[in-house]
């Protein structure tokens, strides 16, 4: 059982380019989340999905979009990357939305130049 | 605004006990989580408190006081592998997790 996988592991991206970070879970969890983690700051929620077919905005959604076409996949797209989007991105999932333990993927380290 | 405060860094000695504090001010409260994150890795779940009191799980215990907006994580019999960051997170009224910046714990032999 893989749990949650993310791809790529790391990426260097030119500003203005479009980029999709992939996230797949095999636990049949209903809820999925995208966070960014920056030095000195807590994890910040970008977008979430409580169930397949629905998505919602988190604390810092600007410049990012998501889709949830099925239970397993939750890709995050940067339409036109900017240097302030340099960060470590974590995908997470939980059995249901709410007071549930979240399980995290290994992260994607993104550098936007 | 919503705020989670925890010390930036703490140092402790192998075999000792350390207490990591977390205070919070959030819009609503539906529980408090502690996660452990080793450098370069993903956070992993340690504990969840929703009622006041102490929850013990092996060498780790977590305490909650909702009236004081306060929690602590207690680590006993410290081992070198406990060197990590410890993240406090509160589930707010919208059932979204609000995260603290984390406490980096350094264990010295």
Short mmCIF file of C-alpha atoms in Angstrom, two decimals:
data_model
loop_
_atom_site.label_atom_id
_atom_site.label_comp_id
_atom_site.label_asym_id
_atom_site.label_seq_id
_atom_site.Cartn_x
_atom_site.Cartn_y
_atom_site.Cartn_z
CA UNK A 1 0.00 0.00 0.00
CA UNK A 2 1.59 3.26 -1.14
CA UNK A 3 -0.64 5.66 0.83
CA UNK A 4 -0.21 9.03 -0.82
CA UNK A 5 2.20 9.71 -3.64
CA UNK A 6 3.22 13.04 -5.08
CA UNK A 7 5.04 13.90 -8.27
CA UNK A 8 7.43 15.36 -9.04
CA UNK A 9 9.66 15.13 -5.96
CA UNK A 10 11.23 18.44 -6.85
CA UNK A 11 11.11 20.91 -9.71
CA UNK A 12 12.81 24.09 -10.87
CA UNK A 13 10.40 26.20 -12.89
CA UNK A 14 10.77 29.42 -14.85
CA UNK A 15 8.42 32.21 -13.83
CA UNK A 16 5.37 32.41 -16.05
CA UNK A 17 5.29 28.68 -16.80
CA UNK A 18 2.33 26.45 -16.06
CA UNK A 19 2.89 23.51 -13.73
CA UNK A 20 0.72 20.70 -12.36
CA UNK A 21 1.66 18.92 -9.15
CA UNK A 22 0.21 15.45 -8.97
CA UNK A 23 -1.24 13.71 -5.93
CA UNK A 24 -2.70 10.21 -5.77
CA UNK A 25 -3.96 8.23 -2.77
CA UNK A 26 -4.97 4.58 -2.61
CA UNK A 27 -6.75 4.64 0.76
CA UNK A 28 -10.17 5.53 -0.70
CA UNK A 29 -10.22 8.64 1.48
CA UNK A 30 -13.00 11.10 0.77
CA UNK A 31 -11.20 14.31 1.74
CA UNK A 32 -7.99 15.65 0.21
CA UNK A 33 -5.97 18.79 0.82
CA UNK A 34 -3.13 20.83 -0.63
CA UNK A 35 -0.81 22.76 1.71
CA UNK A 36 2.28 24.84 1.24
CA UNK A 37 4.99 24.98 3.89
CA UNK A 38 7.38 27.91 4.08
CA UNK A 39 10.22 28.45 6.54
CA UNK A 40 8.99 30.04 9.75
CA UNK A 41 5.34 29.67 8.83
CA UNK A 42 2.85 26.97 9.59
CA UNK A 43 1.34 24.80 6.93
CA UNK A 44 -1.15 26.88 4.95
CA UNK A 45 -4.14 25.35 3.21
CA UNK A 46 -4.38 26.16 -0.49
CA UNK A 47 -7.41 24.15 -1.62
CA UNK A 48 -9.34 21.20 -0.34
CA UNK A 49 -11.90 18.67 -1.51
CA UNK A 50 -14.36 17.03 0.89
CA UNK A 51 -15.44 14.46 -1.69
CA UNK A 52 -14.95 13.64 -5.35
CA UNK A 53 -16.51 16.29 -7.57
CA UNK A 54 -16.26 19.12 -5.03
CA UNK A 55 -13.49 21.55 -4.17
CA UNK A 56 -13.08 24.53 -1.87
CA UNK A 57 -10.68 27.40 -1.29
CA UNK A 58 -8.35 27.45 1.68
CA UNK A 59 -6.33 30.23 3.23
CA UNK A 60 -4.06 30.99 0.25
CA UNK A 61 -5.83 29.93 -2.99
CA UNK A 62 -4.72 32.75 -5.33
CA UNK A 63 -2.64 31.56 -8.27
CA UNK A 64 -3.64 27.91 -7.77
CA UNK A 65 -6.43 25.71 -9.06
CA UNK A 66 -7.48 22.13 -8.32
CA UNK A 67 -9.82 19.49 -9.65
CA UNK A 68 -11.23 16.28 -8.14
CA UNK A 69 -12.53 14.15 -10.97
CA UNK A 70 -12.29 10.94 -8.92
CA UNK A 71 -11.59 9.78 -5.38
CA UNK A 72 -7.91 9.00 -5.85
CA UNK A 73 -6.45 12.02 -7.66
CA UNK A 74 -6.18 15.66 -6.64
CA UNK A 75 -3.87 17.64 -8.94
CA UNK A 76 -2.78 21.20 -8.12
CA UNK A 77 -2.10 23.57 -11.02
CA UNK A 78 -0.10 26.79 -11.01
CA UNK A 79 -1.39 28.63 -14.07
CA UNK A 80 1.51 31.09 -14.33
CA UNK A 81 4.17 30.51 -11.69
CA UNK A 82 5.69 33.39 -9.73
CA UNK A 83 8.75 33.35 -7.44
CA UNK A 84 6.56 33.72 -4.32
CA UNK A 85 5.19 30.27 -5.08
CA UNK A 86 8.58 28.77 -4.26
CA UNK A 87 7.73 26.41 -1.43
CA UNK A 88 7.31 22.82 -0.34
CA UNK A 89 3.89 21.52 -1.31
CA UNK A 90 2.21 18.74 0.65
CA UNK A 91 -0.85 16.81 -0.37
CA UNK A 92 -2.84 15.15 2.40
CA UNK A 93 -5.96 13.04 2.74
CA UNK A 94 -8.35 11.98 5.47
CA UNK A 95 -11.11 9.40 5.61
CA UNK A 96 -13.71 12.14 5.91
CA UNK A 97 -13.67 15.90 6.24
CA UNK A 98 -13.66 17.19 9.78
CA UNK A 99 -12.00 15.88 12.92
CA UNK A 100 -10.01 13.21 11.18
CA UNK A 101 -6.33 12.41 11.07
CA UNK A 102 -4.70 13.70 7.92
CA UNK A 103 -2.12 11.59 6.13
CA UNK A 104 0.53 13.43 4.18
CA UNK A 105 2.38 12.70 0.98
CA UNK A 106 6.17 13.11 0.80
CA UNK A 107 5.98 16.63 -0.63
CA UNK A 108 7.08 18.43 -3.78
CA UNK A 109 9.88 20.98 -3.51
CA UNK A 110 9.26 23.74 -6.05
CA UNK A 111 11.66 26.52 -6.94
CA UNK A 112 10.34 29.28 -9.22
CA UNK A 113 13.00 31.46 -10.78
CA UNK B 1 -7.59 36.61 13.46
CA UNK B 2 -6.57 33.07 14.15
CA UNK B 3 -3.29 32.40 15.85
CA UNK B 4 -1.32 29.39 17.03
CA UNK B 5 1.80 30.07 19.11
CA UNK B 6 4.54 27.62 19.95
CA UNK B 7 8.25 28.09 20.70
CA UNK B 8 10.47 28.15 17.64
CA UNK B 9 13.16 25.87 19.02
CA UNK B 10 13.91 23.81 22.13
CA UNK B 11 16.91 21.77 23.20
CA UNK B 12 16.85 18.75 25.51
CA UNK B 13 19.11 15.92 26.59
CA UNK B 14 18.76 12.28 25.62
CA UNK B 15 16.85 10.38 28.30
CA UNK B 16 15.24 13.53 29.73
CA UNK B 17 11.67 14.89 29.56
CA UNK B 18 10.57 17.87 27.49
CA UNK B 19 7.29 19.78 27.33
CA UNK B 20 6.34 21.68 24.18
CA UNK B 21 3.62 24.27 24.71
CA UNK B 22 1.02 25.52 22.29
CA UNK B 23 -1.46 28.35 22.81
CA UNK B 24 -4.22 29.14 20.38
CA UNK B 25 -6.82 31.74 19.52
CA UNK B 26 -9.15 30.48 16.84
CA UNK B 27 -12.68 30.99 15.58
CA UNK B 28 -14.22 27.96 17.17
CA UNK B 29 -12.61 24.77 18.36
CA UNK B 30 -13.19 21.22 17.21
CA UNK B 31 -10.03 19.62 18.48
CA UNK B 32 -6.27 19.97 18.61
CA UNK B 33 -3.70 17.84 16.82
CA UNK B 34 0.01 17.28 17.31
CA UNK B 35 2.12 16.11 14.39
CA UNK B 36 5.80 15.20 14.18
CA UNK B 37 7.88 16.22 11.18
CA UNK B 38 11.44 15.06 10.64
CA UNK B 39 13.59 17.32 8.48
CA UNK B 40 12.81 16.89 4.80
CA UNK B 41 9.88 14.59 5.48
CA UNK B 42 6.12 14.78 5.71
CA UNK B 43 4.24 15.44 8.98
CA UNK B 44 2.94 12.34 10.75
CA UNK B 45 0.11 12.19 13.29
CA UNK B 46 0.93 11.97 16.99
CA UNK B 47 -2.20 12.84 18.96
CA UNK B 48 -5.66 14.37 18.98
CA UNK B 49 -7.37 16.07 21.94
CA UNK B 50 -10.93 17.38 21.93
CA UNK B 51 -11.74 17.15 25.66
CA UNK B 52 -9.79 18.67 28.54
CA UNK B 53 -7.19 16.50 30.14
CA UNK B 54 -4.23 14.31 29.43
CA UNK B 55 -4.01 11.68 26.70
CA UNK B 56 -1.10 9.26 27.11
CA UNK B 57 0.35 7.19 24.31
CA UNK B 58 3.58 5.46 25.21
CA UNK B 59 6.41 7.97 25.69
CA UNK B 60 4.25 10.79 24.35
CA UNK B 61 1.39 12.54 26.17
CA UNK B 62 -0.75 15.48 25.12
CA UNK B 63 -2.71 17.79 27.39
CA UNK B 64 -5.55 20.19 26.58
CA UNK B 65 -7.21 23.03 28.46
CA UNK B 66 -9.94 24.54 26.30
CA UNK B 67 -10.74 27.34 28.77
CA UNK B 68 -7.11 28.50 28.62
CA UNK B 69 -6.60 27.89 24.91
CA UNK B 70 -3.58 25.80 25.79
CA UNK B 71 -2.06 22.46 25.02
CA UNK B 72 1.26 20.78 25.59
CA UNK B 73 3.04 17.75 24.22
CA UNK B 74 5.15 15.86 26.75
CA UNK B 75 7.94 13.62 25.53
CA UNK B 76 9.54 11.25 28.05
CA UNK B 77 12.75 9.20 27.89
CA UNK B 78 13.96 11.24 24.95
CA UNK B 79 15.76 9.43 22.17
CA UNK B 80 17.92 10.89 19.43
CA UNK B 81 15.27 9.92 16.88
CA UNK B 82 12.89 12.36 18.60
CA UNK B 83 14.86 15.23 17.05
CA UNK B 84 12.22 16.73 14.78
CA UNK B 85 9.75 19.57 14.49
CA UNK B 86 6.49 19.25 16.43
CA UNK B 87 3.47 20.92 14.88
CA UNK B 88 0.39 22.02 16.80
CA UNK B 89 -2.82 22.42 14.78
CA UNK B 90 -6.35 23.42 15.77
CA UNK B 91 -9.53 22.42 13.95
CA UNK B 92 -11.61 25.59 13.73
CA UNK B 93 -15.37 26.13 13.47
CA UNK B 94 -15.23 25.40 9.71
CA UNK B 95 -13.38 22.15 10.40
CA UNK B 96 -10.25 23.52 8.79
CA UNK B 97 -6.88 22.92 10.42
CA UNK B 98 -4.99 26.03 11.53
CA UNK B 99 -1.31 25.20 11.95
CA UNK B 100 1.37 26.60 14.19
CA UNK B 101 4.83 27.22 12.72
CA UNK B 102 6.23 24.25 14.62
CA UNK B 103 8.79 23.73 17.37
CA UNK B 104 12.15 22.36 16.33
CA UNK B 105 13.36 19.98 19.05
CA UNK B 106 17.07 19.32 19.24
CA UNK B 107 18.19 16.33 21.31
CA UNK B 108 21.75 16.32 22.61
CA UNK B 109 23.55 13.19 23.84
#
